[in-house]
Amino acid sequence: MRVGVVVAEVEVKVVEVEVEVGVRVVVEFETRIWF
């Protein structure tokens, strides 16, 4: 049970990091286009 919880927490953190990186890339990309 504990292993499953740890895996779930790691997956959530990975998703959060991917979203954060994705947002930064999009913002930088749009900024380069407009400015």
mmCIF file of C-alpha atoms in Angstrom, residues 8-28:
data_model
loop_
_atom_site.group_PDB
_atom_site.id
_atom_site.type_symbol
_atom_site.label_atom_id
_atom_site.label_comp_id
_atom_site.label_asym_id
_atom_site.label_seq_id
_atom_site.Cartn_x
_atom_site.Cartn_y
_atom_site.Cartn_z
ATOM 1 C CA ALA A 8 1.134 8.226 -6.873
ATOM 2 C CA GLU A 9 2.826 11.181 -5.142
ATOM 3 C CA VAL A 10 5.813 10.982 -7.502
ATOM 4 C CA GLU A 11 3.516 10.860 -10.529
ATOM 5 C CA VAL A 12 1.656 13.949 -9.298
ATOM 6 C CA LYS A 13 4.926 15.831 -8.810
ATOM 7 C CA VAL A 14 6.129 14.809 -12.281
ATOM 8 C CA VAL A 15 2.892 16.064 -13.824
ATOM 9 C CA GLU A 16 3.186 19.366 -11.938
ATOM 10 C CA VAL A 17 6.762 19.831 -13.182
ATOM 11 C CA GLU A 18 5.752 18.982 -16.761
ATOM 12 C CA VAL A 19 2.910 21.509 -16.619
ATOM 13 C CA GLU A 20 5.201 24.191 -15.178
ATOM 14 C CA VAL A 21 7.850 23.580 -17.851
ATOM 15 C CA GLY A 22 5.193 23.503 -20.575
ATOM 16 C CA VAL A 23 3.772 26.850 -19.442
ATOM 17 C CA ARG A 24 7.232 28.428 -19.377
ATOM 18 C CA VAL A 25 8.015 27.159 -22.881
ATOM 19 C CA VAL A 26 4.704 28.475 -24.231
ATOM 20 C CA VAL A 27 5.193 31.867 -22.566
ATOM 21 C CA GLU A 28 8.754 32.192 -23.890
#
